[in-house]
């Protein structure tokens, strides 16, 4: 197997790791890290300047040379928070691609989180036990603070809070230095309060943190240990408050830019410890490029965390008081139809997953109002943030749900046309299947016992066994099957099988 | 203790080193022509010393800096001490020159002044002058309309005081043409005669100034400040900047005037005024100015006087059929010049031609110019479609011009050339080869050296090479190149230590560790071989270790600012210095570490400039058999009783050579003998027999 590479355009630096698979491990061959603070620009301006673009291109050209040096055939280049929210994203990506030949994909926060957890799982021994006890993971970056919790059979919760040290400094730069500490405490406190309201009411036993700032904290507070005890952190915070940046930099031999961020960072971590009831922070080193490489090398078991994610998905439905049995049945039927129609639709396992979620959530719009509820569903779903889903994924799910009833996709539907060509086809196929599945539980009574599909030359026969008279389902099936025949170019018929 | 009691001054220690060189010239046990060469080395060392060290001190004095250095000397005091010490050394050098001359005369080559020879021979020289010398000379008049011409550094000139009879006397300068040989060996009626070109010119000076009276003539040589400080921060293009600087280099202010006859007062005053020379810069020597021609004379005479020089050394050549497959199994350790540098070139050559090699990276500090085999292979690699990256250090002292030329040539051929790191000289020597193995995995092969990629010096300097394919070292070295090329921050090294700062930190840590280990388990021991020990922090750490009882042996060829064997300070430290026919240049550090011995090799001396201002590498030697080989080098050096000197306090004394021939042990000879004993057919794999005790005296180790 040839070497593989991962490139990460982060907020503070551009990194690349090159590795190869050696038995069941990654052997890291080379690592590069170029400190380029893309985030500093984009957090405030949501825009990347030509200078930053140029510098990015220069570095990526060097990285490209590296890919040749190791004869890398497979690489993945991703961008995270710094690029995710910028307005000139498309131009940026296009320019980079034209000038360097490197294709960068934007990774969603939630996907980033999931990858980091997968990385943690590889990094930490007995990770399963730790998840059983509950684990909080935090990363105080310069722009955002990532906060997430994971507990077996409970939850997977994650939030990104815009209170990174650099952002705090920027946002509060009009506040005089003497009031800064007070203002910052209040600012952080208000955001933590919002977090407290939305986070699950659980305690986690373990608290992990990564990132260069926490590494600096650990080196100062407990140079010999791996963990930072809460008490020591609080003591250090008191000391910090009495010192100027200059004194700090001198005393601990820090670069000014680190010294500058130490106070807000410490403040945030103390709040987190209080929130989760943990008594220490364990510092770990999770390299994001390493996580990507692990995924590329296929080291992540596919089932990992699916339980927690599925549980989160259901809890979202609960939040909107959905008809749970119906939602689960439609989801189940959709997947069954999807699986049996594999030769017809030619879609991937990923699309199956999107369909499963779209089916689960297709009716949540009823929470707002019954009429036009498919459009309400669309709106609600498009604002869902869930681990493992990119914003493109969420858009597809939302649009599939939007087309579970009424109008078929039309050229003047903005939500439809704004999707790419390929995504439109996917949405139509999935919506066509969802419509069939929805029809099969029209009574919301879960009358279908089993289905079995025969694919014939001119027709598809779906054989359905009902527990009791599924007449409502049969009528609706005929009403809702037209999208299917349009999309797949073949007629589909329901035949009721008796026992 | 005050500073003077803790540290020796580095300039004085350097002079002591050059004195050891001089001792080699004086040592009758050395072959005649080797002694001649040592006289030339003494001179060329001194030239560099003036151009850099003395020049810098002069600048400090001019800037009014009176602060004492680590050893407690002010710049002024240092210059005074240097001047004092030098007068004695230089007299000895010229006494040595006379001795060497008279011995050469015994072989039928005569050193005669032109006043001593007969007219026929003189006429013969006259012809030589007319035909060969005269056309190359351009005398320059100095009068009210012609100011003093610029005199380039280290060039030989003749100052002439002339007049046209009656009118005012004025000067003329006759530059001795650098394109002509400095001396001629003339065969005349079955005898050979040696004549210096300036003596011939002086004899026929009248031919240059027809119609003039020549009142006086003085050969002289001016040495100027040559320290090159490039303003890197301001330079947009380092290459361009350096080219400009080099043009200026020749114009540094004078730091030394060498003459060999007394100037008349009126001439001297005018001359001093013109060149801003003070009395303490003038060295009036008792013989020819600038004895560096001894190198060329060595070359001439080696053919004429058989057996007067060391037999030419043929290094042992390890021919490795397939370096990559060998390095997959084992590491290779070479000790140059006893082991041929060709093995390293072979590695490069195999890489350049191997279709599976993807990339080659190396540092180039000082190399043998266009004819360099290294460069040839790099160009070959490019032709064969490999990615080639070189770090060419433009700031290699005195080699800038050569390096710039090269860098351009390499770049034109498609090699990715990086010009060093801003503000830091890249002194490390490393070669990295990235290869895709047959199974598709990546394997990297490396060679680390303590010497430059320069085939010429590789035959004259003692250096070590480590060839390995260790994965952690490979990771470090890839990262090291990333860092050098400016596209990555410093990573956390797995095994290597890197200057600036890193090597010193690591050494302090290693010494501290040895102190700790010693306090627990005893038998703490440190051995280190280097060219110079200057850095005060490390010296004080060594004192600390000595006080704690750690046994320390230092093998330091050149400057040593540590005081050895001083009660209450450094009783457990002994310092040995070897000045032999090869220039001792390898740097090897050993820490006993309670039996789990740690051995390192490095491109760095323990000097502030290496530790703080250069990019240097320190590499662990980890394989047991290789460790033994490295330790063996240290032991041989310590056991030497022919070329070794011991430093006690601040004074070097020659170790006593045993009367019994059996007990005589010359380390450099021993390394050669070891290789002669080797069965040439033997595979490299079984190099371990190197480790057997040799004909050395009861080594107490």
CSV table of N, CA, C and O in Angstrom, one decimal, chain A residues 1-3 20-22 27-35 58-59 62-66 68-71 73 215, chain B residues 358-359 361 387-389 416 432 434 436 439-444 471 474-475 478-479 482 486-489 492 494:
chain,number,residue,atom,x,y,z
A,1,UNK,N,0.8,-1.2,0.0
A,1,UNK,CA,0.0,0.0,0.0
A,1,UNK,C,0.9,1.3,0.0
A,1,UNK,O,1.8,1.3,0.7
A,2,UNK,N,0.5,2.2,-0.8
A,2,UNK,CA,1.3,3.4,-0.9
A,2,UNK,C,1.0,4.3,0.3
A,2,UNK,O,0.0,4.1,1.1
A,3,UNK,N,1.8,5.3,0.5
A,3,UNK,CA,1.7,6.2,1.6
A,3,UNK,C,0.4,7.0,1.4
A,3,UNK,O,0.0,7.2,0.3
A,20,UNK,N,1.9,5.6,6.5
A,20,UNK,CA,1.6,4.4,5.8
A,20,UNK,C,1.0,3.4,6.7
A,20,UNK,O,1.3,3.5,7.9
A,21,UNK,N,0.3,2.5,6.2
A,21,UNK,CA,-0.4,1.5,7.0
A,21,UNK,C,0.6,0.4,7.2
A,21,UNK,O,1.3,-0.1,6.3
A,22,UNK,N,0.8,0.1,8.5
A,22,UNK,CA,1.7,-1.0,8.8
A,22,UNK,C,1.0,-1.9,9.8
A,22,UNK,O,0.7,-1.5,10.9
A,27,UNK,N,2.0,4.2,10.5
A,27,UNK,CA,3.3,4.6,10.7
A,27,UNK,C,3.5,6.0,10.2
A,27,UNK,O,3.4,6.2,9.0
A,28,UNK,N,3.7,6.9,11.1
A,28,UNK,CA,3.8,8.3,10.6
A,28,UNK,C,5.2,8.5,10.0
A,28,UNK,O,6.2,8.3,10.6
A,29,UNK,N,5.2,9.0,8.7
A,29,UNK,CA,6.4,9.2,8.0
A,29,UNK,C,6.9,10.7,8.2
A,29,UNK,O,8.1,10.9,8.4
A,30,UNK,N,6.0,11.6,8.1
A,30,UNK,CA,6.4,13.0,8.0
A,30,UNK,C,5.2,13.8,8.5
A,30,UNK,O,4.1,13.5,8.3
A,31,UNK,N,5.6,14.9,9.2
A,31,UNK,CA,4.6,15.8,9.7
A,31,UNK,C,5.1,17.2,9.3
A,31,UNK,O,6.3,17.5,9.5
A,32,UNK,N,4.2,18.1,8.9
A,32,UNK,CA,4.6,19.5,8.7
A,32,UNK,C,3.5,20.3,9.3
A,32,UNK,O,2.3,20.0,9.3
A,33,UNK,N,4.0,21.4,9.9
A,33,UNK,CA,3.0,22.4,10.4
A,33,UNK,C,3.5,23.8,10.2
A,33,UNK,O,4.6,24.2,10.6
A,34,UNK,N,2.7,24.5,9.4
A,34,UNK,CA,3.1,25.9,9.1
A,34,UNK,C,2.1,26.8,9.8
A,34,UNK,O,0.9,26.7,9.6
A,35,UNK,N,2.7,27.6,10.7
A,35,UNK,CA,1.8,28.5,11.4
A,35,UNK,C,1.2,29.6,10.6
A,35,UNK,O,1.9,30.6,10.3
A,58,UNK,N,1.1,29.0,-1.4
A,58,UNK,CA,2.5,28.8,-1.3
A,58,UNK,C,2.8,27.5,-0.5
A,58,UNK,O,3.6,26.7,-0.8
A,59,UNK,N,2.2,27.5,0.7
A,59,UNK,CA,2.4,26.3,1.6
A,59,UNK,C,1.9,25.0,0.9
A,59,UNK,O,2.6,24.0,0.9
A,62,UNK,N,4.3,23.6,-1.4
A,62,UNK,CA,5.3,22.8,-0.8
A,62,UNK,C,4.8,21.4,-0.3
A,62,UNK,O,5.5,20.4,-0.5
A,63,UNK,N,3.6,21.4,0.2
A,63,UNK,CA,3.0,20.2,0.6
A,63,UNK,C,2.9,19.2,-0.6
A,63,UNK,O,3.1,18.0,-0.5
A,64,UNK,N,2.5,19.8,-1.7
A,64,UNK,CA,2.3,19.0,-2.9
A,64,UNK,C,3.7,18.3,-3.3
A,64,UNK,O,3.7,17.2,-3.7
A,65,UNK,N,4.7,19.1,-3.1
A,65,UNK,CA,6.1,18.5,-3.4
A,65,UNK,C,6.3,17.3,-2.5
A,65,UNK,O,6.9,16.3,-2.9
A,66,UNK,N,5.8,17.5,-1.3
A,66,UNK,CA,6.0,16.4,-0.3
A,66,UNK,C,5.2,15.1,-0.8
A,66,UNK,O,5.6,14.0,-0.6
A,68,UNK,N,4.7,14.2,-3.7
A,68,UNK,CA,5.5,13.6,-4.7
A,68,UNK,C,6.7,12.9,-4.1
A,68,UNK,O,7.0,11.7,-4.5
A,69,UNK,N,7.3,13.5,-3.1
A,69,UNK,CA,8.4,12.9,-2.4
A,69,UNK,C,8.1,11.5,-1.9
A,69,UNK,O,9.0,10.7,-1.9
A,70,UNK,N,6.9,11.3,-1.4
A,70,UNK,CA,6.6,10.0,-0.8
A,70,UNK,C,5.7,9.2,-1.8
A,70,UNK,O,5.1,8.2,-1.3
A,71,UNK,N,5.6,9.7,-3.0
A,71,UNK,CA,4.7,9.0,-4.0
A,71,UNK,C,3.3,8.7,-3.4
A,71,UNK,O,2.8,7.6,-3.5
A,73,UNK,N,-0.5,8.5,-3.3
A,73,UNK,CA,-1.5,8.5,-4.3
A,73,UNK,C,-2.8,8.9,-3.7
A,73,UNK,O,-3.7,9.4,-4.4
A,215,UNK,N,-1.9,22.3,26.5
A,215,UNK,CA,-0.5,21.8,26.7
A,215,UNK,C,0.3,22.7,27.5
A,215,UNK,O,1.1,22.4,28.4
B,358,UNK,N,12.8,8.0,-4.6
B,358,UNK,CA,11.9,9.1,-4.9
B,358,UNK,C,12.6,10.5,-4.7
B,358,UNK,O,12.4,11.4,-5.5
B,359,UNK,N,13.3,10.6,-3.7
B,359,UNK,CA,13.9,11.9,-3.3
B,359,UNK,C,15.2,11.8,-2.6
B,359,UNK,O,15.5,10.8,-1.9
B,361,UNK,N,17.8,14.4,-0.3
B,361,UNK,CA,18.0,15.7,0.3
B,361,UNK,C,19.3,15.7,1.0
B,361,UNK,O,19.7,14.8,1.6
B,387,UNK,N,13.4,13.8,-7.0
B,387,UNK,CA,13.2,15.1,-6.4
B,387,UNK,C,14.5,15.3,-5.6
B,387,UNK,O,14.8,14.5,-4.7
B,388,UNK,N,15.2,16.4,-5.9
B,388,UNK,CA,16.4,16.7,-5.2
B,388,UNK,C,16.4,18.0,-4.5
B,388,UNK,O,16.0,19.0,-5.1
B,389,UNK,N,16.7,18.0,-3.2
B,389,UNK,CA,16.7,19.3,-2.5
B,389,UNK,C,18.0,19.4,-1.8
B,389,UNK,O,18.5,18.4,-1.2
B,416,UNK,N,16.1,21.7,-6.2
B,416,UNK,CA,15.5,22.7,-5.4
B,416,UNK,C,16.6,23.1,-4.3
B,416,UNK,O,17.0,22.3,-3.5
B,432,UNK,N,19.7,12.5,3.1
B,432,UNK,CA,18.5,11.7,3.3
B,432,UNK,C,18.0,11.2,2.0
B,432,UNK,O,17.9,12.0,1.0
B,434,UNK,N,14.9,9.1,0.2
B,434,UNK,CA,13.6,8.5,0.3
B,434,UNK,C,13.4,7.5,-0.8
B,434,UNK,O,13.5,7.8,-1.9
B,436,UNK,N,11.0,4.2,-2.3
B,436,UNK,CA,9.8,3.3,-2.2
B,436,UNK,C,10.2,1.9,-2.4
B,436,UNK,O,10.8,1.6,-3.4
B,439,UNK,N,7.7,-3.5,-1.8
B,439,UNK,CA,6.3,-3.7,-1.3
B,439,UNK,C,5.5,-2.5,-1.2
B,439,UNK,O,4.4,-2.5,-0.7
B,440,UNK,N,6.0,-1.4,-1.8
B,440,UNK,CA,5.2,-0.1,-1.8
B,440,UNK,C,5.4,0.7,-0.6
B,440,UNK,O,4.9,1.9,-0.5
B,441,UNK,N,6.1,0.2,0.5
B,441,UNK,CA,6.2,1.1,1.7
B,441,UNK,C,7.4,2.0,1.5
B,441,UNK,O,8.2,1.8,0.6
B,442,UNK,N,7.4,3.0,2.3
B,442,UNK,CA,8.5,4.0,2.2
B,442,UNK,C,9.6,3.7,3.2
B,442,UNK,O,9.3,3.3,4.4
B,443,UNK,N,10.8,3.7,2.7
B,443,UNK,CA,12.0,3.5,3.7
B,443,UNK,C,12.9,4.7,3.4
B,443,UNK,O,13.2,5.0,2.2
B,444,UNK,N,13.5,5.2,4.4
B,444,UNK,CA,14.4,6.3,4.3
B,444,UNK,C,15.8,5.9,4.8
B,444,UNK,O,15.9,5.3,5.8
B,471,UNK,N,13.9,4.3,11.6
B,471,UNK,CA,12.7,5.0,11.3
B,471,UNK,C,12.5,6.3,12.1
B,471,UNK,O,12.0,7.3,11.6
B,474,UNK,N,14.7,8.8,10.7
B,474,UNK,CA,14.2,9.3,9.4
B,474,UNK,C,13.1,10.3,9.7
B,474,UNK,O,13.0,11.3,9.0
B,475,UNK,N,12.2,10.0,10.6
B,475,UNK,CA,11.1,10.9,10.9
B,475,UNK,C,11.7,12.3,11.3
B,475,UNK,O,11.3,13.3,10.9
B,478,UNK,N,13.5,14.0,8.3
B,478,UNK,CA,12.5,14.7,7.3
B,478,UNK,C,12.0,16.0,7.9
B,478,UNK,O,11.9,17.0,7.3
B,479,UNK,N,11.7,15.9,9.2
B,479,UNK,CA,11.2,17.1,9.9
B,479,UNK,C,12.2,18.2,9.9
B,479,UNK,O,11.9,19.4,9.8
B,482,UNK,N,12.2,19.8,6.7
B,482,UNK,CA,11.0,20.7,6.6
B,482,UNK,C,11.3,22.0,7.3
B,482,UNK,O,11.0,23.1,6.8
B,486,UNK,N,12.0,26.0,5.8
B,486,UNK,CA,11.2,27.1,6.3
B,486,UNK,C,9.7,26.9,6.2
B,486,UNK,O,8.9,27.8,6.3
B,487,UNK,N,9.3,25.6,6.0
B,487,UNK,CA,7.8,25.4,5.9
B,487,UNK,C,7.2,24.7,7.1
B,487,UNK,O,6.2,24.1,7.0
B,488,UNK,N,8.0,24.6,8.1
B,488,UNK,CA,7.4,23.9,9.3
B,488,UNK,C,8.0,24.4,10.5
B,488,UNK,O,9.2,24.7,10.6
B,489,UNK,N,7.2,24.4,11.6
B,489,UNK,CA,7.8,24.7,12.9
B,489,UNK,C,8.6,23.6,13.4
B,489,UNK,O,8.5,22.5,12.9
B,492,UNK,N,8.6,18.0,17.9
B,492,UNK,CA,9.2,17.4,19.1
B,492,UNK,C,10.1,16.3,18.5
B,492,UNK,O,9.6,15.3,17.9
B,494,UNK,N,12.3,13.0,18.0
B,494,UNK,CA,12.3,11.7,18.6
B,494,UNK,C,13.6,11.3,19.2
B,494,UNK,O,13.7,10.8,20.3
